Coordinates of C-alpha atoms and ligand atoms in Angstrom, one line a residue:
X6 CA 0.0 0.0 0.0
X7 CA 1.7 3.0 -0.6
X8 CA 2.3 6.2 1.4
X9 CA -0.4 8.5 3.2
X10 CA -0.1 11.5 1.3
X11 CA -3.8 12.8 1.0
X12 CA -5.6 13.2 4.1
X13 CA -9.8 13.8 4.1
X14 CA -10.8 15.2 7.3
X15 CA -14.7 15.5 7.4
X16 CA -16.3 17.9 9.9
X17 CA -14.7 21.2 10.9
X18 CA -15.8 21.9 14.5
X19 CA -12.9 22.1 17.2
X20 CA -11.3 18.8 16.4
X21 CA -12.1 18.6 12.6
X22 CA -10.0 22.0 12.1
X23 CA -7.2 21.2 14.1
X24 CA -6.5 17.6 13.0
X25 CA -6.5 19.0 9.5
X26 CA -3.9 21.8 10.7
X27 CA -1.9 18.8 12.9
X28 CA -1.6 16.9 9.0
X29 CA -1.1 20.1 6.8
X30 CA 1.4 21.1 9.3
X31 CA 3.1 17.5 8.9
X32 CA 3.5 18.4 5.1
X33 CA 0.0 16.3 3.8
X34 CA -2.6 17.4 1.6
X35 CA -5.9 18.2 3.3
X36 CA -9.3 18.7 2.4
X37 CA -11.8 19.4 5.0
X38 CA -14.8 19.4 4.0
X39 CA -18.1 20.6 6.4
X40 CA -21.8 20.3 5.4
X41 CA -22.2 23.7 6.9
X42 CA -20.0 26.7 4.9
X43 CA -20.3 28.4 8.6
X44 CA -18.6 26.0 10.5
X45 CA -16.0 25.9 7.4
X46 CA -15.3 29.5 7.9
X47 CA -14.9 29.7 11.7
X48 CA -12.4 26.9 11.5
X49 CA -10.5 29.0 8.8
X50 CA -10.3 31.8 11.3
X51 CA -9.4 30.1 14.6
X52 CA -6.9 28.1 12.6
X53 CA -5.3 31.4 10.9
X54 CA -5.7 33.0 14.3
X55 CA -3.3 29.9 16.0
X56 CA -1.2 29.8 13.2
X57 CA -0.5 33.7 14.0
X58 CA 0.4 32.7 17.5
X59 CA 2.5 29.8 16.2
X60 CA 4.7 32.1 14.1
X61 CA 4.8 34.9 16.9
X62 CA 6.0 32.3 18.8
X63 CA 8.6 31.5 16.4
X64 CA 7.5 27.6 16.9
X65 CA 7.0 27.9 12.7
X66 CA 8.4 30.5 10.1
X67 CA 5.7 32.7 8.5
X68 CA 6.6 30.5 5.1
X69 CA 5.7 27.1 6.9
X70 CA 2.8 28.8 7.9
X71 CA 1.8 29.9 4.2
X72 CA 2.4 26.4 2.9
X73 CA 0.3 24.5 5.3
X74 CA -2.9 26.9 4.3
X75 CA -1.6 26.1 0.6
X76 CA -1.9 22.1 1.0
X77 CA -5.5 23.1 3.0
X78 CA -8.5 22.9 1.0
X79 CA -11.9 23.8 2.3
X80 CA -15.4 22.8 1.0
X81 CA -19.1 21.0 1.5
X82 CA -18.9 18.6 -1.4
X83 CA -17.9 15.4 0.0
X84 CA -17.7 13.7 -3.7
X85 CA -14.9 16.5 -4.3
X86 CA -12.7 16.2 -1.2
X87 CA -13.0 12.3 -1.2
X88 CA -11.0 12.7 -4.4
X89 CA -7.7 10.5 -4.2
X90 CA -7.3 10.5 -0.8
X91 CA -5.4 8.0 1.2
X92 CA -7.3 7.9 4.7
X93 CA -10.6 10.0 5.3
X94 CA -10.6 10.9 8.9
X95 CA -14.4 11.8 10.3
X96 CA -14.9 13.7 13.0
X97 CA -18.6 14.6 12.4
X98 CA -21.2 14.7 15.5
X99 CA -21.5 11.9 17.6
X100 CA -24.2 9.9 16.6
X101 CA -24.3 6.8 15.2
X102 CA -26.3 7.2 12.2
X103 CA -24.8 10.5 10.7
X104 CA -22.1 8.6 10.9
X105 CA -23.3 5.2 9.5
X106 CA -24.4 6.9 6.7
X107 CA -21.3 8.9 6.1
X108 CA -19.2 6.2 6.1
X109 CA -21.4 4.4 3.8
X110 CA -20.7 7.2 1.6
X111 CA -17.1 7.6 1.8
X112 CA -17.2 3.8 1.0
X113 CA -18.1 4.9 -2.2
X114 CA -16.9 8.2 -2.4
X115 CA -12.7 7.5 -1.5
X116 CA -10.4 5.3 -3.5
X117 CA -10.9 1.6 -3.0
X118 CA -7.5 1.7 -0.8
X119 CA -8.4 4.5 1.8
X120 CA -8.5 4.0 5.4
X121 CA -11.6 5.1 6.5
X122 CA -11.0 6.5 10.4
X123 CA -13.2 7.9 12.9
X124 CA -12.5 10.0 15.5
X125 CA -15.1 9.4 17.5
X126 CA -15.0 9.1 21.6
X127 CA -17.7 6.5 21.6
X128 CA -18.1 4.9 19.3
X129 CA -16.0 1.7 18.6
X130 CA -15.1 0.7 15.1
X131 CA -17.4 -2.6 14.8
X132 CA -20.3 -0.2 14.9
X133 CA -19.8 1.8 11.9
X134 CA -17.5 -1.1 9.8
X135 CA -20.5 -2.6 8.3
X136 CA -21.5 0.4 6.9
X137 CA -18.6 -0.2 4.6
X138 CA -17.6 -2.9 2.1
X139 CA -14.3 -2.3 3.9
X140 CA -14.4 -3.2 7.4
X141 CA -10.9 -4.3 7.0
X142 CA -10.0 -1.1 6.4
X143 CA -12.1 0.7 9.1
X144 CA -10.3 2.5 12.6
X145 CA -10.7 4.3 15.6
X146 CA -8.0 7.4 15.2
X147 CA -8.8 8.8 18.5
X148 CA -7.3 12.6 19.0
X149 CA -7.4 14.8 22.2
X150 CA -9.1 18.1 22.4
X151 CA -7.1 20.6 21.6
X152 CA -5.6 18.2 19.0
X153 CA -2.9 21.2 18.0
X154 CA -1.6 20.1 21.5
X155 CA -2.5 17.0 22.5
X156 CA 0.1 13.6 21.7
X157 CA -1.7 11.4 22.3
X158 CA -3.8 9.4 19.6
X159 CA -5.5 6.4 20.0
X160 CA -5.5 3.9 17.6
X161 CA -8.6 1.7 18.1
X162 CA -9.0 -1.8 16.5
X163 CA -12.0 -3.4 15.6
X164 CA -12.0 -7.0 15.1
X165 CA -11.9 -6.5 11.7
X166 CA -9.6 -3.9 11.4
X167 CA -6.2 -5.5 9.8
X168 CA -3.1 -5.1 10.8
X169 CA -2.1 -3.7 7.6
X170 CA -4.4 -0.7 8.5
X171 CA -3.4 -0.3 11.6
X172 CA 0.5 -0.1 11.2
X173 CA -0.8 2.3 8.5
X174 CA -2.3 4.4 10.9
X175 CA 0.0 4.3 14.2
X176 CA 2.9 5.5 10.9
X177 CA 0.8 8.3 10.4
X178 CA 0.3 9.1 13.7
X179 CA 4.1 8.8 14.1
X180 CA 4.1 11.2 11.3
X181 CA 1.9 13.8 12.5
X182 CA 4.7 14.1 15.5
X183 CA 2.1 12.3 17.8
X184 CA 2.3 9.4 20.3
X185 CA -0.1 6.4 19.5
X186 CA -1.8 4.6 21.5
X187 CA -2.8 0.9 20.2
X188 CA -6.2 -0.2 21.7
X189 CA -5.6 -4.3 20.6
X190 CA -9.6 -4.7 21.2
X191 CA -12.3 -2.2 21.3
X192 CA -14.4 -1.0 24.3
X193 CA -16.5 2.6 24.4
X194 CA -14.5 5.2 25.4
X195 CA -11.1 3.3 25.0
X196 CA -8.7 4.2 27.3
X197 CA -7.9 7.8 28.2
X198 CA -11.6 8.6 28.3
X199 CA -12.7 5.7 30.2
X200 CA -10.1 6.9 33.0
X201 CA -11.5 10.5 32.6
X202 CA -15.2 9.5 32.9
X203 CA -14.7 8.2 36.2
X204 CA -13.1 11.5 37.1
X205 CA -15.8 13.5 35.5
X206 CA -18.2 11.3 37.0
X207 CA -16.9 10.9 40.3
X208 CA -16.6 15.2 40.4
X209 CA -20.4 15.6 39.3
X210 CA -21.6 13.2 42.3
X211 CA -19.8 15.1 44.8
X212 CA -21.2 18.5 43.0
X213 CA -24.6 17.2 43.0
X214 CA -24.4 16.1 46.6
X215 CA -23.4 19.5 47.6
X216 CA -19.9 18.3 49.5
X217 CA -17.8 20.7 47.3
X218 CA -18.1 23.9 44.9
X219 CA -17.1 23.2 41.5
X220 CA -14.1 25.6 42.2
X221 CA -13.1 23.5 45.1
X222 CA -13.3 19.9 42.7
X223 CA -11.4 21.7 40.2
X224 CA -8.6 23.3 42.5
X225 CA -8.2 20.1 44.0
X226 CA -7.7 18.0 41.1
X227 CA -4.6 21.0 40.1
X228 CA -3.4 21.2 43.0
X229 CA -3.3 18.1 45.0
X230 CA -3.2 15.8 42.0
X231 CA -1.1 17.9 40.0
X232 CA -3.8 18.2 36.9
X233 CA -3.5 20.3 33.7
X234 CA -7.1 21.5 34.8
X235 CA -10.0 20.1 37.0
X236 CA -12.9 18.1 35.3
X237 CA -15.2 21.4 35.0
X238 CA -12.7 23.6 33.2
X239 CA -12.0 20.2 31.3
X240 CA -16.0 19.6 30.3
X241 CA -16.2 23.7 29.7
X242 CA -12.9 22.8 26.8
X243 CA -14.3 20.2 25.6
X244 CA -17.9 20.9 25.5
X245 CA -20.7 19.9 27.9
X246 CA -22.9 18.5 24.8
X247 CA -19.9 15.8 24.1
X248 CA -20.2 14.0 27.0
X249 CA -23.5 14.4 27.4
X250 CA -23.8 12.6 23.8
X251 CA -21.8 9.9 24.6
X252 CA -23.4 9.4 27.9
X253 CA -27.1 9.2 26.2
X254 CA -25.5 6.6 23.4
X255 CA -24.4 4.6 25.8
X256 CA -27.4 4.5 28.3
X257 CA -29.4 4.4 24.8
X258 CA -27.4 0.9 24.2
X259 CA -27.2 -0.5 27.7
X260 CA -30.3 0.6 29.4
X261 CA -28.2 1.3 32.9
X262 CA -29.4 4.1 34.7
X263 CA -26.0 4.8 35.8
X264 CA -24.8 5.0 32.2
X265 CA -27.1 7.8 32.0
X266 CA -26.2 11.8 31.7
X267 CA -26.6 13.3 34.9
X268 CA -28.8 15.8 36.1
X269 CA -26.4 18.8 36.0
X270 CA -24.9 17.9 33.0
X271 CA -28.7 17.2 31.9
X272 CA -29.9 21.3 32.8
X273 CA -26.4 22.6 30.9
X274 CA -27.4 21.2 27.7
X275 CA -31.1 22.6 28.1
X276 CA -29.9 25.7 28.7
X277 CA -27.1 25.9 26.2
X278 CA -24.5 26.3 28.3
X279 CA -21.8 24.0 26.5
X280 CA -18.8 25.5 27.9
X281 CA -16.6 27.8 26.5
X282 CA -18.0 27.7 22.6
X283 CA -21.3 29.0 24.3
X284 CA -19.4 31.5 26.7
X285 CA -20.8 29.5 29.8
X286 CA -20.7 26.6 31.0
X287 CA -19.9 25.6 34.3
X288 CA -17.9 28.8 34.1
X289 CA -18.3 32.0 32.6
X290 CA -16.4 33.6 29.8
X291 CA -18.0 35.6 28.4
X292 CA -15.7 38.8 29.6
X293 CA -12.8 36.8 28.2
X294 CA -13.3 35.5 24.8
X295 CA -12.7 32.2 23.3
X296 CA -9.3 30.4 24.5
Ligands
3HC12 N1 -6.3 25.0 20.8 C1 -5.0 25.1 20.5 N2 -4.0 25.4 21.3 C2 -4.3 25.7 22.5 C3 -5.6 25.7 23.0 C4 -6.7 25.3 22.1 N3 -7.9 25.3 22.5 N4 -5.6 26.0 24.3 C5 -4.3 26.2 24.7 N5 -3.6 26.0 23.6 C6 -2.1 26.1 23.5 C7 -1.7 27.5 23.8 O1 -1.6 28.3 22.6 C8 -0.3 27.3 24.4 O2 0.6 27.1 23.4 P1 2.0 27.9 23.4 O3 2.4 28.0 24.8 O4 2.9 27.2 22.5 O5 1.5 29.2 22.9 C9 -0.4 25.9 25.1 O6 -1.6 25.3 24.5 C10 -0.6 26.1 26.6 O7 -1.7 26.9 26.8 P2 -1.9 27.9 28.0 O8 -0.5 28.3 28.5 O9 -2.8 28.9 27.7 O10 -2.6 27.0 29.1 P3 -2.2 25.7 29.8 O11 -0.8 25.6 30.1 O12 -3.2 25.4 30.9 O13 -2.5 24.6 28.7 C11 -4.0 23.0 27.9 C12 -3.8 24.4 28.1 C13 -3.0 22.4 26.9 C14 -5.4 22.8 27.3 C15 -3.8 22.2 29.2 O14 -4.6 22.9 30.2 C16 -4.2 20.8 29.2 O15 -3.4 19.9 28.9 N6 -5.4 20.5 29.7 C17 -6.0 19.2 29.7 C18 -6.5 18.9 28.3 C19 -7.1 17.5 28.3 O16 -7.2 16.7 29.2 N7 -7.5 17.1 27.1 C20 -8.1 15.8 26.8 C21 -9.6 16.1 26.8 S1 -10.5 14.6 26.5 C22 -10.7 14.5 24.9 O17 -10.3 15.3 24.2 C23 -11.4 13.3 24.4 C24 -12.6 13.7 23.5 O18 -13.1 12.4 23.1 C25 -13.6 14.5 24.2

């Protein structure tokens, strides 16, 4: 099989812009492509915006910067972007059957040799494969949010995935100047967010049963065990809505009423407060703009 050169990246929220900058910025090809011109344009501006911090920086010349935006293209039509690519990552909205559908699609729309990878948090390969008339060729390529920063990527096997396609994609992760992370058999939510859920989780009973402020939770996970930031701030990055979705798919599948979202998290959604895309979420920003 020959070399990843051609990267699709399909969806251009927060993680769909930046894994198309990580591979632009590793010298591939990228077309991101979005079903909303909206979301296509933000993603243009927060990327140019980081790139212009980048080069302040002086982590990259101006010129690197002006060649990765030169191997970027940006556009709706899937049929177009799918064009002789190599490996269509998709890192749409989390549910299952947008992304049935649109794998079924990319099936027919990317070269028969493509790696078809999702990105998804929850959703393990098996459940999307047979969508395809390549399950052999379907992967979990699991990025962290914000995936400019980030290492690690997880690379999730389904039992059909081959092990051509996955030494395909722990190279490209290589490549990308990322650490992978083999998952040798699928389970939701892998590993790094299975470990994180129990934090999240374990933070949101003690919130809900009024012990602790969400303040206190979050200093104490900084301070005492020496986190990056405390599950709230961490929810407000990532967006509320994303766990919440995976939550709901999961309860959805297993019928557990622990496995469903929880009453906090629950009120945030209904209110729109997602975190900081929203300007609130279990923090304020609005007096400080988007990170
Ligand atoms: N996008 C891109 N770059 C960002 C960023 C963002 N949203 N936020 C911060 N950065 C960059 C900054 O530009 C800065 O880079 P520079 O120093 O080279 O300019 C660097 O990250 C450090 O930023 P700050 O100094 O402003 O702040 P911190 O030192 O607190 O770092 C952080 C920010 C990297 C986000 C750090 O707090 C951290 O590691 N937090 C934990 C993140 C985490 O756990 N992510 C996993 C989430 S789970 C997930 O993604 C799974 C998914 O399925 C939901």
């Amino acid at each position: 099989m020959a070399d990843i050169t051609k990267v699709l990246v399909v969806g251009s929220g927060a993680m769909g812009a930046q894994i198309a900058m990580v591979c632009s910025l590793a010298g591939l090809e990228v077309a991101v492509q979005d079903v909303a011109e909206a979301s296509l344009e933000r993603a243009r501006e927060e990327l140019t915006q980081r790139m212009q911090r980048s080069v302040d920086k002086g982590r990259i010349t101006a010129e690197e910067r002006d060649a990765s935006f030169t191997r970027m293209r940006f556009g709706t039509d899937l049929a177009e972007a799918a064009k002789g690519v190599d490996i269509a990552i998709e890192a749409a909205v989390e549910k299952i059957d947008v992304k049935r559908s649109l794998f079924a699609d990319l099936d027919r729309l990317t070269p028969e040799h493509a790696i078809l990878a999702t990105n998804s948090s929850s959703f393990v390969p098996s459940k999307i494969a047979d969508a395809t008339t390549r399950p052999d060729r379907v992967v979990g390529m699991h990025f962290f949010n914000p995936a400019l920063v980030m290492k690690c990527v997880e690379v999730v096997r389904g039992p059909q995935t081959s092990d051509e396609t996955a030494a395909m994609t722990v190279a490209l992760v290589e490549r990308l100047g990322k650490t992978a992370v083999v998952v040798d058999k699928e389970i939701p939510g892998f590993i790094a967010n299975r470990l994180l859920n129990a934090v999240r989780d374990e933070a949101i009973r003690l919130l809900e049963g009024g012990y602790a402020s969400v303040e206190s939770i979050d200093t104490a996970a900084r301070t005492a065990l020496g986190y990056p930031m405390g599950p709230f701030e961490l929810m407000d990055l990532t967006g509320i809505d994303i766990g919440y979705h995976t939550k709901q798919a999961r309860f959805e599948e297993t019928g557990h009423p622990a496995d469903a979202p929880s009453r906090s998290v629950v009120d945030k959604v209904e209110r729109g407060e997602l975190g900081r895309k929203t300007g609130k979420g279990w923090y304020d920003y609005t007096n400080e703009g988007n990170h």
